[in-house]
CSV table of C-alpha atoms in Angstrom, one decimal:
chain,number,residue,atom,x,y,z
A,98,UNK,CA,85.7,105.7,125.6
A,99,UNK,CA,88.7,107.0,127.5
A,100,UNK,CA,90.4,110.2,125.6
A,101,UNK,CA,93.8,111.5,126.5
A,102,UNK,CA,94.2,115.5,125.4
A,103,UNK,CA,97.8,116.6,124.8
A,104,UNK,CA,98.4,120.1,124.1
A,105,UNK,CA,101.8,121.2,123.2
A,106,UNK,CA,102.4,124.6,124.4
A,107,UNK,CA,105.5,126.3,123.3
A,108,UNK,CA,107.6,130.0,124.9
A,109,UNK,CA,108.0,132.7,122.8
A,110,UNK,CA,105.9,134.8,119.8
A,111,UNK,CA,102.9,133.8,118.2
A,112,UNK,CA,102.6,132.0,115.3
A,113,UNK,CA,101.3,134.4,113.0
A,114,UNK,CA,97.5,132.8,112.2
A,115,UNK,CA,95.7,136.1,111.9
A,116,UNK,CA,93.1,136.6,109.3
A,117,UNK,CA,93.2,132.6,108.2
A,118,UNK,CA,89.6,130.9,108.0
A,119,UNK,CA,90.0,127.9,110.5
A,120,UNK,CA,89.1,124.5,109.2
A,121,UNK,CA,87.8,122.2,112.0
A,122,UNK,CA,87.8,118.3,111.1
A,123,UNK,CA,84.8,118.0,111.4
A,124,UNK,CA,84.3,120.9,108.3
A,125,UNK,CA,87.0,119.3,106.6
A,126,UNK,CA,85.3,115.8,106.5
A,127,UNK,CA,81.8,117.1,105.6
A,128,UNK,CA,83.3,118.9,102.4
A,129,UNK,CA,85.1,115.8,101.8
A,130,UNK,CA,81.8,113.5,101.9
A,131,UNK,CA,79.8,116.1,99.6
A,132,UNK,CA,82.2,117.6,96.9
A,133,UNK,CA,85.3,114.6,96.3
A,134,UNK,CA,85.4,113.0,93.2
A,135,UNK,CA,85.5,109.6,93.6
A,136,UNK,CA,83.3,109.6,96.8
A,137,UNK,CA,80.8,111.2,93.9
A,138,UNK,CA,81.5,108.9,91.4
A,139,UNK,CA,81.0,105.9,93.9
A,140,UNK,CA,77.8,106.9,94.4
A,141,UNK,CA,76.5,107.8,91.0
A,142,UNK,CA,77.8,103.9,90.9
A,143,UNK,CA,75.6,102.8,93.3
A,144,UNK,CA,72.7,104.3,91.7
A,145,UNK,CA,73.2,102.5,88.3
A,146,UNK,CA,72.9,99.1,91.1
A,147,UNK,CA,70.3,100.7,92.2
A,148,UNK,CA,68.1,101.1,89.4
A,149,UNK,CA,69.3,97.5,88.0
A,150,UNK,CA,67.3,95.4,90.7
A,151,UNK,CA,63.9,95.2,88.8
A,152,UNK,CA,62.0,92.2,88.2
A,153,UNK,CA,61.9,93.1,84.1
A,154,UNK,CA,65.8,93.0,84.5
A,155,UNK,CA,65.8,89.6,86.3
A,156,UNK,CA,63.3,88.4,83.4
A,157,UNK,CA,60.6,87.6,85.2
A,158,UNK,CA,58.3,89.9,83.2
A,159,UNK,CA,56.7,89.5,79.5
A,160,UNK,CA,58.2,91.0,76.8
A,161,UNK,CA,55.7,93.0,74.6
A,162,UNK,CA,56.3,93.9,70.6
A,163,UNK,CA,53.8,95.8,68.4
A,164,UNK,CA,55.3,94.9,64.7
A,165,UNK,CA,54.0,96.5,61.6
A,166,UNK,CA,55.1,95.4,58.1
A,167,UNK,CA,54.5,97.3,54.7
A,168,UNK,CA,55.9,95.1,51.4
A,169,UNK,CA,55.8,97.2,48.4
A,170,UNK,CA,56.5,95.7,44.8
A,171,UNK,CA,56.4,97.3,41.4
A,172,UNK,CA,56.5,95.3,38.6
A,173,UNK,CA,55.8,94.4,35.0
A,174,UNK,CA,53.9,91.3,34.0
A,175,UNK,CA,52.2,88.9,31.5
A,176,UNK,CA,49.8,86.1,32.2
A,177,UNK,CA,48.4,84.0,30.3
A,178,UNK,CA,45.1,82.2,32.0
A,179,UNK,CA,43.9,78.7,30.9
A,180,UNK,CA,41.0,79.7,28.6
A,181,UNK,CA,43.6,81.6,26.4
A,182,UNK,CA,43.4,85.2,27.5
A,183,UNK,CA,46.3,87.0,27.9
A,184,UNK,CA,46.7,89.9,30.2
A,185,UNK,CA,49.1,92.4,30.0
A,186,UNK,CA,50.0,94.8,32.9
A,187,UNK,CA,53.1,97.5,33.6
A,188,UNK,CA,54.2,99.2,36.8
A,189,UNK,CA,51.5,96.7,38.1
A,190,UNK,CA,52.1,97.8,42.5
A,191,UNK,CA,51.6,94.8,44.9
A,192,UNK,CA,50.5,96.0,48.8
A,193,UNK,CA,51.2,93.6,51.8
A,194,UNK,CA,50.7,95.5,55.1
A,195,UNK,CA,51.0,93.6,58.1
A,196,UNK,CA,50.6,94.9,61.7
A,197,UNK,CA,49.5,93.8,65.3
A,198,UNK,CA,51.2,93.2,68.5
A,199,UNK,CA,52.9,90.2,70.0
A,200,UNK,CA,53.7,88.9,73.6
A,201,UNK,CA,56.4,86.6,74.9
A,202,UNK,CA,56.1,85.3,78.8
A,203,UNK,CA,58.9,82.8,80.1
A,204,UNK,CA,57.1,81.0,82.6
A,205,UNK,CA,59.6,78.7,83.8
A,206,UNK,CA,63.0,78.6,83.0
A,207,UNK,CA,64.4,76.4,86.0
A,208,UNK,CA,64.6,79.2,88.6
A,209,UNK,CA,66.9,81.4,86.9
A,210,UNK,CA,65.0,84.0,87.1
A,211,UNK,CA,64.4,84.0,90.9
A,212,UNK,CA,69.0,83.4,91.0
A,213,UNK,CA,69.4,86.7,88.6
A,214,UNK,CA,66.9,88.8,90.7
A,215,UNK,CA,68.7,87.8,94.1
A,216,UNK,CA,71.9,88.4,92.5
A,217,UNK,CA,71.0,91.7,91.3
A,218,UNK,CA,70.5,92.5,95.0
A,219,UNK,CA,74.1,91.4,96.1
A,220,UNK,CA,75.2,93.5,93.3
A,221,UNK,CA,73.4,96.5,94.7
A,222,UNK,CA,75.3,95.8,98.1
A,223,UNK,CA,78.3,95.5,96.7
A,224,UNK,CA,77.9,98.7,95.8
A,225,UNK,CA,76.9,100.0,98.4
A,226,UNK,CA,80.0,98.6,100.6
A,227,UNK,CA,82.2,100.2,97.4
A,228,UNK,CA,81.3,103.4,98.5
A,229,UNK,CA,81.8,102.8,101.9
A,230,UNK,CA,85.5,101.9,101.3
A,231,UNK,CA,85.6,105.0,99.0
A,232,UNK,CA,84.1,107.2,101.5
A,233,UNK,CA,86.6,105.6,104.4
A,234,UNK,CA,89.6,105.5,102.0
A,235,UNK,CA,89.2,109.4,101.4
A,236,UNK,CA,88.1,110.3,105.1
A,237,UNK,CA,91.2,108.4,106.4
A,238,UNK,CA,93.4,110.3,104.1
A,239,UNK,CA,91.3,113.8,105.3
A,240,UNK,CA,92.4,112.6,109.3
A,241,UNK,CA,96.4,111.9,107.7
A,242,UNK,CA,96.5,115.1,106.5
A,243,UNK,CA,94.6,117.0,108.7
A,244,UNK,CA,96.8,116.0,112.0
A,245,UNK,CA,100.0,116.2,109.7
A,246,UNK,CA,99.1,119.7,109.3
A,247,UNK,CA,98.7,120.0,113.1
A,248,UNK,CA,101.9,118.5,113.9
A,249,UNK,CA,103.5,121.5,111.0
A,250,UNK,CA,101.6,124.5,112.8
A,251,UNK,CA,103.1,123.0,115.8
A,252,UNK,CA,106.7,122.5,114.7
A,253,UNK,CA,106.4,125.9,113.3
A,254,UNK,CA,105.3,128.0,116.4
A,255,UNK,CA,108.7,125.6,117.9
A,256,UNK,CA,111.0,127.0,115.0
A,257,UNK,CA,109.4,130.9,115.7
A,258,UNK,CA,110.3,130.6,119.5
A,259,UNK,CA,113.7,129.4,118.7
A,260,UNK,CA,114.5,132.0,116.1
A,261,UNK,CA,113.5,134.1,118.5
A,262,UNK,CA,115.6,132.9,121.6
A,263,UNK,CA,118.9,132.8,118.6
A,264,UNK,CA,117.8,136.3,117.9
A,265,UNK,CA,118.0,137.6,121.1
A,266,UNK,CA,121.8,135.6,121.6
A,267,UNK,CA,123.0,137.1,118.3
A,268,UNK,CA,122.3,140.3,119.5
A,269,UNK,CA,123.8,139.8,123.1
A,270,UNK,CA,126.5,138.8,121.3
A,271,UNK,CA,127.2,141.7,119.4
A,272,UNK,CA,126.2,144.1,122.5
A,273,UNK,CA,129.1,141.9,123.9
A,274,UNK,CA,131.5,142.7,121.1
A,275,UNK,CA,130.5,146.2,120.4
A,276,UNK,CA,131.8,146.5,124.4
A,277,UNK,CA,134.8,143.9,124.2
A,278,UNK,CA,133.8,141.8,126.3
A,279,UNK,CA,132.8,138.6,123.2
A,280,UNK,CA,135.4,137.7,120.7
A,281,UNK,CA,134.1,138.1,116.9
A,282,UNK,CA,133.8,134.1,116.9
A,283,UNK,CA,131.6,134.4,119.2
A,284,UNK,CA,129.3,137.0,117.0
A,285,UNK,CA,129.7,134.5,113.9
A,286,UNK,CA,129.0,131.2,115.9
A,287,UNK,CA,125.6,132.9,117.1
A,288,UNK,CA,124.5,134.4,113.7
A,289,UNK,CA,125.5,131.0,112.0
A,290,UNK,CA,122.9,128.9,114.8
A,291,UNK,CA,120.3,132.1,114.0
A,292,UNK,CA,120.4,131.4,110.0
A,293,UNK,CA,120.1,127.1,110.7
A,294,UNK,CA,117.3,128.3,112.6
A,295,UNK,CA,115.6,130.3,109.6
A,296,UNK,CA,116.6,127.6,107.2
A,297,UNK,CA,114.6,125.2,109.5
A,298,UNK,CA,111.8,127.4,109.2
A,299,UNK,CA,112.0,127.8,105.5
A,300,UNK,CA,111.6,124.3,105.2
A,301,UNK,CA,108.6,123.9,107.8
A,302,UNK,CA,106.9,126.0,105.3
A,303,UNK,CA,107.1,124.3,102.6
A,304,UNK,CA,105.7,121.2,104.1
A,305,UNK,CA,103.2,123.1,105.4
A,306,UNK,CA,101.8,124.5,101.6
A,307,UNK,CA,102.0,121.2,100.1
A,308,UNK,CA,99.8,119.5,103.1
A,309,UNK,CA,97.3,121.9,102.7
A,310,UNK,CA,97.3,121.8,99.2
A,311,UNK,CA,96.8,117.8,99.3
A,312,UNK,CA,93.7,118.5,101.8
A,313,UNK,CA,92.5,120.8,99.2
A,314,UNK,CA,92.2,118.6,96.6
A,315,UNK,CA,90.1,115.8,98.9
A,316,UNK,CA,88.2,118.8,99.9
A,317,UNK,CA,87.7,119.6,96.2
A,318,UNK,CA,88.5,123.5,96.7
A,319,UNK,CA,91.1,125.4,94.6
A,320,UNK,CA,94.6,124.5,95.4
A,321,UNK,CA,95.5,127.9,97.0
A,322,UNK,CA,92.4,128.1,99.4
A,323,UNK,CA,94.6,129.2,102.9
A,324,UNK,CA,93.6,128.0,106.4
A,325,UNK,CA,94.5,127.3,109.6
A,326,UNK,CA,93.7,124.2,111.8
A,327,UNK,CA,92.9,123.2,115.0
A,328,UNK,CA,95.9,121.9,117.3
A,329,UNK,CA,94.0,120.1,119.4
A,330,UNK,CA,94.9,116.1,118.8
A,331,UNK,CA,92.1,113.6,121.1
A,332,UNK,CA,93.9,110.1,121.3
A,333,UNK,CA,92.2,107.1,122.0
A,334,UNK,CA,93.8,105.2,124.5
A,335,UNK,CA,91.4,102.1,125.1
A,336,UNK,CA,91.6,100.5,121.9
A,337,UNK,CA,92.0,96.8,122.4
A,338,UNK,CA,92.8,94.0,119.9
A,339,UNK,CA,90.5,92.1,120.7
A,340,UNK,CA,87.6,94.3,119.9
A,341,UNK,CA,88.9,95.7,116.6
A,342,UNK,CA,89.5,92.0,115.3
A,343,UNK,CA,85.5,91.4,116.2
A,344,UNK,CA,84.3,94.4,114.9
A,345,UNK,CA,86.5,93.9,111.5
A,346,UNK,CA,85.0,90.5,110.8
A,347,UNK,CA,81.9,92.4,110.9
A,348,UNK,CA,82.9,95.7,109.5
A,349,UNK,CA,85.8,95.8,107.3
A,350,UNK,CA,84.6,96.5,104.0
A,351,UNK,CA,87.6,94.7,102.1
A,352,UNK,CA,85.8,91.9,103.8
A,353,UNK,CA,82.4,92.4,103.6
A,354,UNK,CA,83.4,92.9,99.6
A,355,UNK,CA,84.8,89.3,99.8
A,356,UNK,CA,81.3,87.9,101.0
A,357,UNK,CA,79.1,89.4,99.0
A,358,UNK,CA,81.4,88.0,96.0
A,359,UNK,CA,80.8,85.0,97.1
A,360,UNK,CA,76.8,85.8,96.8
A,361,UNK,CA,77.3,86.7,93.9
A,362,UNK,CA,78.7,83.6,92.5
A,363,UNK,CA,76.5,81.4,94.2
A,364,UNK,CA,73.6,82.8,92.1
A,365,UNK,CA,75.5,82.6,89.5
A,366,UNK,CA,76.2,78.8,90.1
A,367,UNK,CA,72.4,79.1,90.4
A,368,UNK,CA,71.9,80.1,87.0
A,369,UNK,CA,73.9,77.7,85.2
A,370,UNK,CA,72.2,75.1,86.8
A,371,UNK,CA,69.4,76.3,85.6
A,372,UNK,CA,70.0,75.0,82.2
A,373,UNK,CA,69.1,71.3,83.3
A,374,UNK,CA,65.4,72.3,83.4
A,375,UNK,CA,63.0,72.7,80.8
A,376,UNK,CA,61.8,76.3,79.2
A,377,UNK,CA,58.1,77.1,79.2
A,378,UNK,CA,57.2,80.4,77.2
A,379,UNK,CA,53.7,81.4,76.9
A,380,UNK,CA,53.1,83.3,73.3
A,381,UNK,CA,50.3,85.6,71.9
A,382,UNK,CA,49.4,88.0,69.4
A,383,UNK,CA,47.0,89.8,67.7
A,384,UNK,CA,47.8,90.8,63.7
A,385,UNK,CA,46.5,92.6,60.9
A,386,UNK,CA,46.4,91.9,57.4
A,387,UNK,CA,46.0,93.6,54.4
A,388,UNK,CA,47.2,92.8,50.7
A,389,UNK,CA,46.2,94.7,47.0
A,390,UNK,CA,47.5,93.1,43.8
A,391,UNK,CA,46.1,93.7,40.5
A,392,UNK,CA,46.2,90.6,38.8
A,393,UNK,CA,45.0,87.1,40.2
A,394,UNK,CA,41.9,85.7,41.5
A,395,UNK,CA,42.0,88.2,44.6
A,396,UNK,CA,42.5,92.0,44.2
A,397,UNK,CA,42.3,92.9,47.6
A,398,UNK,CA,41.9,91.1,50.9
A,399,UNK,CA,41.7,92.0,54.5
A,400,UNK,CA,42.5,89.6,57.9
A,401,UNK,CA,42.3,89.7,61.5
A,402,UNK,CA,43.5,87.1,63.6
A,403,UNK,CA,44.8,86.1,67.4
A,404,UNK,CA,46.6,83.5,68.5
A,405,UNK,CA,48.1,81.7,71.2
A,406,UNK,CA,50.3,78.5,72.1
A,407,UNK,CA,53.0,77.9,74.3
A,408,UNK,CA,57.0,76.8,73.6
A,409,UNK,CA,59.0,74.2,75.2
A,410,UNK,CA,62.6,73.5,75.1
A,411,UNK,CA,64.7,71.3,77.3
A,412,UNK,CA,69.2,71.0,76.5
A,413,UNK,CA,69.4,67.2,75.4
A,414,UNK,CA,73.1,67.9,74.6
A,415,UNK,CA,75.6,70.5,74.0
A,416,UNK,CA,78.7,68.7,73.9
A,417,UNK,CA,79.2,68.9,77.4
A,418,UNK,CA,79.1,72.3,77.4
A,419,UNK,CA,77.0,72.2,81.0
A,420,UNK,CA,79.2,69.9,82.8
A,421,UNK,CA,82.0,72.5,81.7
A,422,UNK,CA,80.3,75.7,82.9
A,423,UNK,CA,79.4,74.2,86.0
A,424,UNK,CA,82.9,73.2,87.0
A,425,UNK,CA,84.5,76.2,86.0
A,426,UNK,CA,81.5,78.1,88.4
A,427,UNK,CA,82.2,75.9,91.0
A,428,UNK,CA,86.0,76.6,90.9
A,429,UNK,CA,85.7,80.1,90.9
A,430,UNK,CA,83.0,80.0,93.7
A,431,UNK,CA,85.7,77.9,95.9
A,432,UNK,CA,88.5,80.6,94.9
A,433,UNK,CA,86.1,82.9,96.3
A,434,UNK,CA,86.0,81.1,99.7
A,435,UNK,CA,89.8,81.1,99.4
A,436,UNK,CA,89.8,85.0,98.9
A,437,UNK,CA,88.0,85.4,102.4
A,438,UNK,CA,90.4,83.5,103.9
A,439,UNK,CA,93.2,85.2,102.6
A,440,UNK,CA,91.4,88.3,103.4
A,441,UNK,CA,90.8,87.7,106.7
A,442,UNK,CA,94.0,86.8,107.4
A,443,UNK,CA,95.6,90.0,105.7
A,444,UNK,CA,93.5,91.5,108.2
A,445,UNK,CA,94.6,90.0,111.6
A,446,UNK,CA,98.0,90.4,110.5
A,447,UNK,CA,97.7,94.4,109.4
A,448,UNK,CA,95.5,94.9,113.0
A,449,UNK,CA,98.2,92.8,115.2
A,450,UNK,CA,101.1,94.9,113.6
A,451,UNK,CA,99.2,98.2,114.1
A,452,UNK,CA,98.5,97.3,117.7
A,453,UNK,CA,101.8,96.8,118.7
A,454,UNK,CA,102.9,100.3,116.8
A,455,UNK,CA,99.9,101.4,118.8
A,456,UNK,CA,100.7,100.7,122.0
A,457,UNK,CA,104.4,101.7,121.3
A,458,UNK,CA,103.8,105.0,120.4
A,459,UNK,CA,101.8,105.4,123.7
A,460,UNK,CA,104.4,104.4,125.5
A,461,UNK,CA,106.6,106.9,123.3
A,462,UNK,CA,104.2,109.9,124.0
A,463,UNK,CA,104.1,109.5,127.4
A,464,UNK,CA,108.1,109.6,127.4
A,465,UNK,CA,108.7,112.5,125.4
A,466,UNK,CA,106.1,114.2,127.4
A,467,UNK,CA,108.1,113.8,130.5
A,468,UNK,CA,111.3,114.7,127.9
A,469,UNK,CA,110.2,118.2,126.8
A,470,UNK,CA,108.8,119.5,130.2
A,471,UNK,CA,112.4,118.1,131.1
A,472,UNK,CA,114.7,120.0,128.5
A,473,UNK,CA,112.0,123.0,129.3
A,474,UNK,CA,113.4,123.5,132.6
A,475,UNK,CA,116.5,123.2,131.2
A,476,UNK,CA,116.3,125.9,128.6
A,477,UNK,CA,114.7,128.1,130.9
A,478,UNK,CA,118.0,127.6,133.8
A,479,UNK,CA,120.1,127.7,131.0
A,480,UNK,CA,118.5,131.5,129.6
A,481,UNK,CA,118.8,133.2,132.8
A,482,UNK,CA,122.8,131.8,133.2
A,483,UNK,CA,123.4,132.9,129.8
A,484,UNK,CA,121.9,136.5,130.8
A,485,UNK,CA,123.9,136.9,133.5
A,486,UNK,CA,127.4,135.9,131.7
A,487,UNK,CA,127.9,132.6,134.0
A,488,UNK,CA,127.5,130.1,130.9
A,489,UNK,CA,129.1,129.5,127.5
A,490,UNK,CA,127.2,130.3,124.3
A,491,UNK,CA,127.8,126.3,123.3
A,492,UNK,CA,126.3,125.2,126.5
A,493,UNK,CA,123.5,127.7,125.8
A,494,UNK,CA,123.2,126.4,122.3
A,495,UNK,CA,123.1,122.9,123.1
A,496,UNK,CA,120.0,123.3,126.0
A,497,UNK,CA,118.8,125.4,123.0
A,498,UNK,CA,118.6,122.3,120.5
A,499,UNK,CA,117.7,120.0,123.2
A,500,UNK,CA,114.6,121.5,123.7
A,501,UNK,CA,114.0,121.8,120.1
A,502,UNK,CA,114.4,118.4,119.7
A,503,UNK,CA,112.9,117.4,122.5
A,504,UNK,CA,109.4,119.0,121.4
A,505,UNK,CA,109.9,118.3,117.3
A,506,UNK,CA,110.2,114.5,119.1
A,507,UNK,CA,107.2,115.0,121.5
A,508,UNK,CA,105.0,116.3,118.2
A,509,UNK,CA,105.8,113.2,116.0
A,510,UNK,CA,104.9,110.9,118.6
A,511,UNK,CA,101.7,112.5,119.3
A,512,UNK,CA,101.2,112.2,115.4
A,513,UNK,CA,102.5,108.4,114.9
A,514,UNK,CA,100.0,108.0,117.9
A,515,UNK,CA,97.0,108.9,116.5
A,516,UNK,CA,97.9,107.9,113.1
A,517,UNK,CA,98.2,104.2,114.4
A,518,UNK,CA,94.9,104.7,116.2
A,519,UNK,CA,93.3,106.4,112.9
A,520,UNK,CA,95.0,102.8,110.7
A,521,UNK,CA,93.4,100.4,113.0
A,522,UNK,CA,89.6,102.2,113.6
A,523,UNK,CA,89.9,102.2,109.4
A,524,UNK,CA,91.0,98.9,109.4
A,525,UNK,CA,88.4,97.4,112.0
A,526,UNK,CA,85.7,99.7,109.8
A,527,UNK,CA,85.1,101.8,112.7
A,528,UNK,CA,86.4,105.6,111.8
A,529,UNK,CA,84.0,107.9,112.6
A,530,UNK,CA,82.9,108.9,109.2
């Protein structure tokens, strides 16, 4: 893969970047990947999926009890038996205590089972492609940001060099009027341009803190953490439609959502279907019994006993409940189908309208590099005219803003560039992550 380096190098002083901690992208999308919030969250997400796909969750398993029952009863009472005795008892207590364990085992229950498990495994993948898009939804905003704050450290070493060249033609002009040889118009034309010049600056800063506060907070480090970054932009130049419409049928994790929905409610068809077949359970249990009374025949008995059997159940009717369900699963599994249509068609359209932005702003680059090295020369003719008395300040001002906007021009294509290119590798799911 082809890469096209453009360096913009600007005259005059150095931007002041001493004693700053420089942030590489690479740094900046390794803190983003372990510390951001919602890349975190996504993944605590995919756990929970993760721990869901068990064969006990999909039912496949028995279901064990151990039950244990104590009845108490306190009571007063008179019998009479048949031979005439009478027997009187009060605060007469009555013990049943009950205990064992039980199991439950559905052996069949028309493949719903089998559906739930294999839909507990789409689940688990849609989780996982969740946190991809979370992970390439915050990476692509760390590239945004990062090459915005690029194009701002650029701008701003601009603005320094042309304070500096309106600095040095305010105080030529003043020299100029301290000797009469500048009118006073002259003095207040030049210190006007020099204070435009500082306001632009002002300005350029304040974009500046408010970029690298935003890549804080993906970074997930305090707000007013200062550093500097690389200027150094690589732009792809060999993308080609296409390839990134392949690899987003493949790729793009909008998509690949949209597919495993569809998994999804397939099983889930599955399931309701399952409803037209019969239910085998198997049941068992083992119980203890023990009972105290008093009065009556028996005082005091013990039991022990297991026992076994099976339970089958088949839906004869349910007011057409099935037929219902069914339909309304089959209508949502074909608005499903419809939503990777519409999906994939979102997605040719964004990647065709990005390609042509694409190739546009190569075409723009490769311009306003011709452009700056252009009004370059011209500053640099017009400077030694301007030292020599042979040219007006307004001619000299004007190849001043030229240039200045000849390189603030050269910058923003360079960063609508690779912006483009950064939009279309996230929509083809192909950013380097």
């Amino acid at each position: 893969m082809k890469n096209i380096q453009y360096i913009v190098i600007f005259f005059g002083i150095t931007f002041g970047l001493k004693g700053q901690n420089l942030l590489s992208l690479e740094e900046a999308i390794s803190k983003t990947l372990e510390n951001n919030f919602d890349i975190r969250i996504a993944r605590n997400e995919l756990k929970i999926d993760e721990t869901n796909v068990t064969v006990g969750n999909a039912g496949m398993l028995p279901r064990v009890n151990g039950i244990i029952t104590n009845n108490n009863t306190i009571l007063n009472i008179d019998q009479t038996f048949a031979n005439g005795n009478e027997v009187e008892i009060d605060g007469a207590k009555n013990l049943n205590i009950n205990y064992g364990i039980g199991l439950e085992w559905t052996l069949f229950d028309g493949f719903r089972m089998f559906a739930r498990h294999n839909q507990l495994k789409e689940i688990q993948k849609l989780g996982e492609t969740e946190l991809k898009v979370s992970i390439l939804s915050k990476v692509s905003q760390v590239y945004e940001t990062y090459f915005q704050l690029v194009n701002q450290q650029q701008l701003l070493k601009n603005i320094d060099s042309i304070i500096a060249v309106s600095e040095f033609r305010l105080k030529t002009a003043q020299n100029r009027f301290t000797i009469g040889k500048a009118s006073k118009l002259e003095v207040l034309n030049a210190e006007v341009d020099y204070n435009a010049d500082v306001s632009t600056k002002i300005q350029l800063n304040e974009q500046y803190a408010i970029s690298k506060v935003l890549l804080n907070e993906l970074l997930v480090q305090p707000a007013e953490t200062d550093f500097v970054v690389v200027e150094i932009i690589l732009i792809d130049e060999s993308l080609k439609l296409n390839d990134l419409l392949t690899a987003a049928k493949e790729q793009n994790p909008e998509l690949q959502i949209q597919f495993i929905n569809k998994k999804i409610q397939e099983y889930e068809l599955k399931q309701i279907k399952a409803n037209r077949y019969p239910t085998f359970n198997l049941t068992t249990g083992y119980n203890l019994v023990r009972s105290q009374t008093p009065f009556g025949f028996v005082t005091e008995s013990t039991g022990r006993n297991f026992n076994y059997g099976f339970v089958a159940s088949l839906n004869l009717f349910d007011g057409f409940n099935q037929n219902r369900n069914e339909k309304t699963s089959k209508l949502q599994l074909e608005n499903t189908q419809l939503q990777i249509e519409k999906q994939s068609q979102a997605i040719q359209t964004q990647l065709n309208t990005l390609y042509q932005s694409y190739l546009s702003n190569l075409a723009l680059l490769t311009i306003e590099q011709k452009n700056e090295k252009i009004a370059k020369q011209n500053l640099d003719i017009t400077l030694d005219k301007y030292k020599i008395g042979t040219i007006s300040p307004v001619e000299f001002r004007t190849a001043q803003v030229n240039y200045a906007n000849a390189v603030i021009r050269l910058a923003n294509a360079e960063l609508n560039a690779k912006q483009t290119e950064i939009n279309l590798k996230a929509v083809a799911g192909s950013l380097n992550l």
